[in-house]
Amino acid sequence: MTIEIGIVGLAQSGKTTIFNALTGGKSDTRSLAPHIGIAKVPEPRLQVLADMLHPKKVVPAEVSYIDIGASVKDLGGGKGVGGQILSQLSNADALIDVVRSFADESVPHIEGSLDVDRDIATANLELTLHDLGIIGRRLEKIEESLKGAKPAERQSLLPEQKLLTRLKVGMEKELPIREMGISADEARLIANYQFLTAKPRLIVVNIGEEQIAEADSMQEELNARYARAGSRVITLCGELEMEITQLDDEAAKAFRAEYGLPESGLEHVVELSYELLGLVSFFTTVS
């Protein structure tokens, strides 16, 4: 099973750096083109079982990451994002929202200053506007279809109209769909729309090297504000994590020790993604 995770964020937030770190790729961080890469899911127990059972082949689970290239600001109004990119993002099982916290005078923040809370709010707004656009268009079609509709057709359309209206009211109050407590039946009713605010979301705060010492406290504070049903926050230094992926195991271990990084931030990203999706690893063997 391969899960798909879409990577969004403002321009110059480090989306492609995070993508390269997760996939071990070398995509151009200046490119606005979409990138797709595969990462193996780290699972220490898999190797233990392999050593015990000696299977002919060991196949770890995989995660497919989609870096849309364009800014999340291009999603709300549907401008600047092609249909193929939107389709890939809509089909994703979850989203990673990359938020910039690192300082770099050579690459100024598009808003002119660093503000994690502001950028999270901006992403929330753009994703909400995207979904509201879909709901608005569908409600217009339903209203038109109800004119002169037969009883059987009305019976099919009215529950959808009621649910979409409820979602619209909630999102206009800045509440994402994933926090609205929709039932399993309601989820099936709107599944085809692939709403972005219905997807689990992991906020990755991309910090600078000088912030590593305070990364844990920053992560705790941000989770206190933003951790909700289907949403978590993690802090990591994308630039360092990308460098580490180019090293062998021993060099990577020494590198982490030098910078005081006890564990792989990338492995934590995968673990949290699985947690948000409610996934559990199962192991099978074939003799």
mmCIF file of C-alpha atoms in Angstrom:
data_model
loop_
_atom_site.group_PDB
_atom_site.id
_atom_site.type_symbol
_atom_site.label_atom_id
_atom_site.label_comp_id
_atom_site.label_asym_id
_atom_site.label_seq_id
_atom_site.Cartn_x
_atom_site.Cartn_y
_atom_site.Cartn_z
ATOM 1 C CA MET A 1 0.000 0.000 0.000
ATOM 2 C CA THR A 2 1.311 3.436 -0.954
ATOM 3 C CA ILE A 3 -0.208 6.504 0.646
ATOM 4 C CA GLU A 4 -0.032 9.865 -1.112
ATOM 5 C CA ILE A 5 0.761 13.109 0.699
ATOM 6 C CA GLY A 6 0.558 16.522 -0.957
ATOM 7 C CA ILE A 7 3.026 19.231 0.067
ATOM 8 C CA VAL A 8 1.733 22.814 0.115
ATOM 9 C CA GLY A 9 2.975 26.123 1.492
ATOM 10 C CA LEU A 10 3.812 29.679 0.586
ATOM 11 C CA ALA A 11 6.521 30.454 -1.963
ATOM 12 C CA GLN A 12 10.054 30.396 -0.472
ATOM 13 C CA SER A 13 8.867 28.369 2.541
ATOM 14 C CA GLY A 14 11.122 25.421 1.700
ATOM 15 C CA LYS A 15 8.491 23.078 0.239
ATOM 16 C CA THR A 16 10.873 21.549 -2.273
ATOM 17 C CA THR A 17 13.667 21.339 0.301
ATOM 18 C CA ILE A 18 11.357 19.298 2.539
ATOM 19 C CA PHE A 19 10.320 17.222 -0.484
ATOM 20 C CA ASN A 20 13.961 16.501 -1.343
ATOM 21 C CA ALA A 21 14.711 15.602 2.267
ATOM 22 C CA LEU A 22 11.769 13.193 2.466
ATOM 23 C CA THR A 23 12.436 11.500 -0.871
ATOM 24 C CA GLY A 24 16.212 11.796 -1.129
ATOM 25 C CA GLY A 25 15.663 13.712 -4.352
ATOM 26 C CA LYS A 26 17.505 16.656 -5.859
ATOM 27 C CA SER A 27 14.684 18.702 -7.376
ATOM 28 C CA ASP A 28 15.423 22.342 -8.160
ATOM 29 C CA THR A 29 14.137 24.385 -5.221
ATOM 30 C CA ARG A 30 13.562 27.347 -7.559
ATOM 31 C CA SER A 31 11.267 25.412 -9.883
ATOM 32 C CA LEU A 32 7.506 25.981 -9.850
ATOM 33 C CA ALA A 33 6.874 22.642 -11.556
ATOM 34 C CA PRO A 34 5.293 19.823 -9.533
ATOM 35 C CA HIS A 35 7.544 17.057 -8.228
ATOM 36 C CA ILE A 36 6.586 13.506 -7.287
ATOM 37 C CA GLY A 37 8.837 11.217 -5.261
ATOM 38 C CA ILE A 38 8.669 7.987 -3.282
ATOM 39 C CA ALA A 39 10.017 7.395 0.221
ATOM 40 C CA LYS A 40 10.341 4.098 2.064
ATOM 41 C CA VAL A 41 8.586 4.018 5.425
ATOM 42 C CA PRO A 42 11.198 3.506 8.182
ATOM 43 C CA GLU A 43 10.278 0.426 10.198
ATOM 44 C CA PRO A 44 13.003 -1.146 12.418
ATOM 45 C CA ARG A 45 10.794 -4.161 13.193
ATOM 46 C CA LEU A 46 10.793 -5.120 9.513
ATOM 47 C CA GLN A 47 14.529 -5.832 9.506
ATOM 48 C CA VAL A 48 14.237 -7.783 12.766
ATOM 49 C CA LEU A 49 11.600 -10.009 11.177
ATOM 50 C CA ALA A 50 13.666 -10.338 8.003
ATOM 51 C CA ASP A 51 16.662 -11.530 10.052
ATOM 52 C CA MET A 52 14.453 -14.087 11.787
ATOM 53 C CA LEU A 53 12.471 -15.392 8.813
ATOM 54 C CA HIS A 54 14.945 -14.929 5.932
ATOM 55 C CA PRO A 55 12.363 -14.110 3.244
ATOM 56 C CA LYS A 56 13.434 -13.982 -0.404
ATOM 57 C CA LYS A 57 12.426 -10.346 -0.605
ATOM 58 C CA VAL A 58 11.809 -7.527 1.887
ATOM 59 C CA VAL A 59 9.382 -4.841 0.713
ATOM 60 C CA PRO A 60 8.824 -1.850 3.022
ATOM 61 C CA ALA A 61 5.726 0.318 2.810
ATOM 62 C CA GLU A 62 6.025 3.464 0.708
ATOM 63 C CA VAL A 63 4.802 7.035 0.812
ATOM 64 C CA SER A 64 4.364 9.075 -2.359
ATOM 65 C CA TYR A 65 5.010 12.800 -1.855
ATOM 66 C CA ILE A 66 3.661 15.434 -4.246
ATOM 67 C CA ASP A 67 5.266 18.887 -4.154
ATOM 68 C CA ILE A 68 2.867 21.079 -6.138
ATOM 69 C CA GLY A 69 5.540 23.707 -6.789
ATOM 70 C CA ALA A 70 3.025 26.574 -6.859
ATOM 71 C CA SER A 71 2.231 28.637 -3.773
ATOM 72 C CA VAL A 72 -0.739 27.718 -1.599
ATOM 73 C CA LYS A 73 -1.952 31.252 -2.378
ATOM 74 C CA ASP A 74 -2.698 30.059 -5.911
ATOM 75 C CA LEU A 75 -5.212 27.480 -4.683
ATOM 76 C CA GLY A 76 -7.935 29.696 -3.263
ATOM 77 C CA GLY A 77 -8.886 31.491 -6.439
ATOM 78 C CA GLY A 78 -7.912 28.625 -8.711
ATOM 79 C CA LYS A 79 -5.362 30.830 -10.483
ATOM 80 C CA GLY A 80 -1.884 29.693 -11.406
ATOM 81 C CA VAL A 81 -2.557 26.038 -10.593
ATOM 82 C CA GLY A 82 -3.232 23.665 -13.464
ATOM 83 C CA GLY A 83 -5.915 21.001 -13.437
ATOM 84 C CA GLN A 84 -3.368 18.183 -13.242
ATOM 85 C CA ILE A 85 -1.751 19.647 -10.120
ATOM 86 C CA LEU A 86 -5.116 20.223 -8.464
ATOM 87 C CA SER A 87 -6.109 16.664 -9.327
ATOM 88 C CA GLN A 88 -2.937 15.257 -7.752
ATOM 89 C CA LEU A 89 -3.453 17.354 -4.641
ATOM 90 C CA SER A 90 -7.133 16.455 -4.388
ATOM 91 C CA ASN A 91 -6.319 12.747 -4.647
ATOM 92 C CA ALA A 92 -3.766 12.931 -1.831
ATOM 93 C CA ASP A 93 -4.591 11.112 1.408
ATOM 94 C CA ALA A 94 -3.165 13.911 3.564
ATOM 95 C CA LEU A 95 -1.428 17.281 3.318
ATOM 96 C CA ILE A 96 1.854 18.650 4.600
ATOM 97 C CA ASP A 97 1.760 22.425 5.034
ATOM 98 C CA VAL A 98 5.321 23.800 5.067
ATOM 99 C CA VAL A 99 5.599 27.029 7.064
ATOM 100 C CA ARG A 100 8.764 29.105 7.042
ATOM 101 C CA SER A 101 10.563 30.035 10.254
ATOM 102 C CA PHE A 102 14.167 30.182 8.976
ATOM 103 C CA ALA A 103 15.840 33.510 8.210
ATOM 104 C CA ASP A 104 17.724 33.981 4.942
ATOM 105 C CA GLU A 105 18.446 37.484 3.663
ATOM 106 C CA SER A 106 19.251 36.135 0.207
ATOM 107 C CA VAL A 107 15.729 34.675 -0.029
ATOM 108 C CA PRO A 108 13.375 37.168 1.649
ATOM 109 C CA HIS A 109 9.983 36.051 2.877
ATOM 110 C CA ILE A 110 7.273 36.978 0.373
ATOM 111 C CA GLU A 111 5.435 38.941 3.088
ATOM 112 C CA GLY A 112 8.595 40.772 4.137
ATOM 113 C CA SER A 113 8.780 39.245 7.619
ATOM 114 C CA LEU A 114 8.711 35.917 9.443
ATOM 115 C CA ASP A 115 5.428 35.101 11.199
ATOM 116 C CA VAL A 116 4.481 31.440 11.611
ATOM 117 C CA ASP A 117 0.977 32.166 12.912
ATOM 118 C CA ARG A 118 0.223 34.504 10.018
ATOM 119 C CA ASP A 119 1.422 31.980 7.440
ATOM 120 C CA ILE A 120 -0.611 29.156 8.983
ATOM 121 C CA ALA A 121 -3.671 31.407 8.872
ATOM 122 C CA THR A 122 -2.945 32.233 5.223
ATOM 123 C CA ALA A 123 -2.765 28.555 4.264
ATOM 124 C CA ASN A 124 -5.972 27.855 6.193
ATOM 125 C CA LEU A 125 -7.736 30.638 4.317
ATOM 126 C CA GLU A 126 -6.566 29.548 0.868
ATOM 127 C CA LEU A 127 -7.495 25.898 1.420
ATOM 128 C CA THR A 128 -10.884 26.997 2.752
ATOM 129 C CA LEU A 129 -11.502 29.267 -0.247
ATOM 130 C CA HIS A 130 -10.672 26.374 -2.562
ATOM 131 C CA ASP A 131 -13.267 24.144 -0.888
ATOM 132 C CA LEU A 132 -15.865 26.916 -0.655
ATOM 133 C CA GLY A 133 -15.541 27.418 -4.403
ATOM 134 C CA ILE A 134 -16.381 23.764 -5.023
ATOM 135 C CA ILE A 135 -19.314 23.864 -2.597
ATOM 136 C CA GLY A 136 -20.704 27.066 -4.074
ATOM 137 C CA ARG A 137 -20.669 25.684 -7.604
ATOM 138 C CA ARG A 138 -22.263 22.403 -6.529
ATOM 139 C CA LEU A 139 -25.016 24.117 -4.527
ATOM 140 C CA GLU A 140 -25.888 26.205 -7.574
ATOM 141 C CA LYS A 141 -26.210 23.043 -9.680
ATOM 142 C CA ILE A 142 -28.313 21.318 -7.023
ATOM 143 C CA GLU A 143 -30.651 24.300 -6.775
ATOM 144 C CA GLU A 144 -31.070 24.303 -10.532
ATOM 145 C CA SER A 145 -31.638 20.536 -10.618
ATOM 146 C CA LEU A 146 -34.302 20.739 -7.901
ATOM 147 C CA LYS A 147 -36.473 22.893 -10.129
ATOM 148 C CA GLY A 148 -38.993 20.478 -11.543
ATOM 149 C CA ALA A 149 -37.136 17.457 -10.119
ATOM 150 C CA LYS A 150 -39.092 14.248 -9.615
ATOM 151 C CA PRO A 151 -39.622 12.972 -6.027
ATOM 152 C CA ALA A 152 -36.881 10.346 -6.358
ATOM 153 C CA GLU A 153 -34.409 12.944 -7.622
ATOM 154 C CA ARG A 154 -35.298 15.345 -4.805
ATOM 155 C CA GLN A 155 -34.774 12.580 -2.271
ATOM 156 C CA SER A 156 -31.246 12.136 -3.621
ATOM 157 C CA LEU A 157 -30.346 15.827 -3.884
ATOM 158 C CA LEU A 158 -31.786 17.259 -0.661
ATOM 159 C CA PRO A 159 -29.479 15.410 1.801
ATOM 160 C CA GLU A 160 -26.449 16.520 -0.207
ATOM 161 C CA GLN A 161 -27.725 20.097 -0.311
ATOM 162 C CA LYS A 162 -28.279 20.080 3.449
ATOM 163 C CA LEU A 163 -24.801 18.703 4.170
ATOM 164 C CA LEU A 164 -23.003 21.052 1.784
ATOM 165 C CA THR A 165 -24.865 24.019 3.256
ATOM 166 C CA ARG A 166 -23.762 22.943 6.728
ATOM 167 C CA LEU A 167 -20.151 22.632 5.571
ATOM 168 C CA LYS A 168 -20.347 26.044 3.923
ATOM 169 C CA VAL A 169 -21.582 27.669 7.143
ATOM 170 C CA GLY A 170 -18.804 25.983 9.129
ATOM 171 C CA MET A 171 -16.047 27.024 6.737
ATOM 172 C CA GLU A 172 -17.318 30.590 6.670
ATOM 173 C CA LYS A 173 -16.615 30.489 10.418
ATOM 174 C CA GLU A 174 -13.042 29.324 9.631
ATOM 175 C CA LEU A 175 -13.704 25.719 10.648
ATOM 176 C CA PRO A 176 -12.085 23.083 8.389
ATOM 177 C CA ILE A 177 -14.217 20.120 7.366
ATOM 178 C CA ARG A 178 -12.005 17.662 9.271
ATOM 179 C CA GLU A 179 -13.088 19.371 12.528
ATOM 180 C CA MET A 180 -16.829 19.344 11.816
ATOM 181 C CA GLY A 181 -17.476 15.843 13.120
ATOM 182 C CA ILE A 182 -19.092 14.508 9.964
ATOM 183 C CA SER A 183 -20.386 10.938 10.110
ATOM 184 C CA ALA A 184 -19.188 8.019 8.007
ATOM 185 C CA ASP A 185 -22.324 8.263 5.858
ATOM 186 C CA GLU A 186 -21.767 11.999 5.355
ATOM 187 C CA ALA A 187 -18.125 11.386 4.465
ATOM 188 C CA ARG A 188 -19.200 8.936 1.760
ATOM 189 C CA LEU A 189 -21.701 11.476 0.433
ATOM 190 C CA ILE A 190 -18.972 14.070 -0.219
ATOM 191 C CA ALA A 191 -16.056 11.709 -0.940
ATOM 192 C CA ASN A 192 -15.985 12.518 -4.663
ATOM 193 C CA TYR A 193 -15.268 16.187 -3.976
ATOM 194 C CA GLN A 194 -11.934 15.444 -2.253
ATOM 195 C CA PHE A 195 -12.134 18.595 -0.131
ATOM 196 C CA LEU A 196 -8.683 19.784 0.942
ATOM 197 C CA THR A 197 -9.785 20.902 4.423
ATOM 198 C CA ALA A 198 -11.216 17.428 5.036
ATOM 199 C CA LYS A 199 -7.783 15.825 4.714
ATOM 200 C CA PRO A 200 -5.491 15.217 7.709
ATOM 201 C CA ARG A 201 -2.838 17.937 7.809
ATOM 202 C CA LEU A 202 0.668 18.010 9.225
ATOM 203 C CA ILE A 203 2.136 21.492 9.644
ATOM 204 C CA VAL A 204 5.915 21.319 9.150
ATOM 205 C CA VAL A 205 7.579 24.438 10.551
ATOM 206 C CA ASN A 206 10.830 24.776 8.620
ATOM 207 C CA ILE A 207 13.351 26.213 11.083
ATOM 208 C CA GLY A 208 16.908 27.493 10.698
ATOM 209 C CA GLU A 209 20.031 25.949 12.225
ATOM 210 C CA GLU A 210 20.101 28.657 14.897
ATOM 211 C CA GLN A 211 16.643 27.536 16.082
ATOM 212 C CA ILE A 212 17.448 23.855 16.632
ATOM 213 C CA ALA A 213 18.004 24.290 20.385
ATOM 214 C CA GLU A 214 14.489 25.689 20.803
ATOM 215 C CA ALA A 215 12.794 23.374 18.299
ATOM 216 C CA ASP A 216 11.104 21.155 20.903
ATOM 217 C CA SER A 217 9.668 24.038 22.926
ATOM 218 C CA MET A 218 8.505 25.751 19.728
ATOM 219 C CA GLN A 219 6.829 22.544 18.588
ATOM 220 C CA GLU A 220 5.083 22.142 21.943
ATOM 221 C CA GLU A 221 3.797 25.729 21.907
ATOM 222 C CA LEU A 222 2.534 25.466 18.336
ATOM 223 C CA ASN A 223 0.778 22.159 18.993
ATOM 224 C CA ALA A 224 -0.955 23.758 21.967
ATOM 225 C CA ARG A 225 -2.449 26.253 19.515
ATOM 226 C CA TYR A 226 -2.987 24.174 16.392
ATOM 227 C CA ALA A 227 -3.216 20.468 17.279
ATOM 228 C CA ARG A 228 -6.789 19.416 16.540
ATOM 229 C CA ALA A 229 -8.609 16.432 15.122
ATOM 230 C CA GLY A 230 -6.531 15.438 12.110
ATOM 231 C CA SER A 231 -3.920 18.174 12.536
ATOM 232 C CA ARG A 232 -0.465 18.275 14.170
ATOM 233 C CA VAL A 233 2.684 20.430 14.111
ATOM 234 C CA ILE A 234 6.323 19.364 13.826
ATOM 235 C CA THR A 235 9.454 21.523 13.669
ATOM 236 C CA LEU A 236 12.498 20.511 11.650
ATOM 237 C CA CYS A 237 15.373 22.077 9.763
ATOM 238 C CA GLY A 238 14.703 21.115 6.166
ATOM 239 C CA GLU A 239 18.118 22.209 4.906
ATOM 240 C CA LEU A 240 19.986 20.014 7.403
ATOM 241 C CA GLU A 241 17.638 17.072 6.894
ATOM 242 C CA MET A 242 18.216 17.303 3.137
ATOM 243 C CA GLU A 243 21.989 17.280 3.668
ATOM 244 C CA ILE A 244 21.749 14.267 5.978
ATOM 245 C CA THR A 245 19.920 12.197 3.356
ATOM 246 C CA GLN A 246 23.011 12.443 1.138
ATOM 247 C CA LEU A 247 25.241 10.827 3.817
ATOM 248 C CA ASP A 248 25.840 7.194 4.705
ATOM 249 C CA ASP A 249 24.506 5.887 8.036
ATOM 250 C CA GLU A 250 27.680 6.477 10.060
ATOM 251 C CA ALA A 251 28.223 9.985 8.712
ATOM 252 C CA ALA A 252 24.551 10.820 9.253
ATOM 253 C CA LYS A 253 24.761 9.638 12.866
ATOM 254 C CA ALA A 254 27.831 11.813 13.488
ATOM 255 C CA PHE A 255 26.151 14.765 11.779
ATOM 256 C CA ARG A 256 23.089 14.464 14.006
ATOM 257 C CA ALA A 257 25.235 14.228 17.112
ATOM 258 C CA GLU A 258 27.112 17.390 16.109
ATOM 259 C CA TYR A 259 23.881 19.363 15.739
ATOM 260 C CA GLY A 260 22.118 17.789 18.713
ATOM 261 C CA LEU A 261 19.513 15.995 16.620
ATOM 262 C CA PRO A 262 18.634 12.803 18.534
ATOM 263 C CA GLU A 263 16.317 11.360 15.882
ATOM 264 C CA SER A 264 15.399 11.775 12.262
ATOM 265 C CA GLY A 265 12.873 14.545 11.820
ATOM 266 C CA LEU A 266 11.881 12.920 8.544
ATOM 267 C CA GLU A 267 11.037 9.630 10.244
ATOM 268 C CA HIS A 268 8.923 11.605 12.702
ATOM 269 C CA VAL A 269 7.088 13.197 9.761
ATOM 270 C CA VAL A 270 6.204 9.741 8.417
ATOM 271 C CA GLU A 271 5.163 8.501 11.874
ATOM 272 C CA LEU A 272 2.872 11.492 12.418
ATOM 273 C CA SER A 273 1.441 11.116 8.923
ATOM 274 C CA TYR A 274 0.544 7.498 9.664
ATOM 275 C CA GLU A 275 -0.935 8.532 13.020
ATOM 276 C CA LEU A 276 -3.100 11.255 11.457
ATOM 277 C CA LEU A 277 -4.344 8.811 8.819
ATOM 278 C CA GLY A 278 -5.071 6.181 11.458
ATOM 279 C CA LEU A 279 -2.744 3.687 9.774
ATOM 280 C CA VAL A 280 -1.051 0.749 11.477
ATOM 281 C CA SER A 281 1.753 -1.349 9.974
ATOM 282 C CA PHE A 282 1.098 -5.059 9.462
ATOM 283 C CA PHE A 283 3.753 -7.543 8.379
ATOM 284 C CA THR A 284 3.181 -10.467 6.036
ATOM 285 C CA THR A 285 5.518 -13.184 4.819
ATOM 286 C CA VAL A 286 5.370 -15.511 1.856
ATOM 287 C CA SER A 287 7.346 -18.727 1.966
#
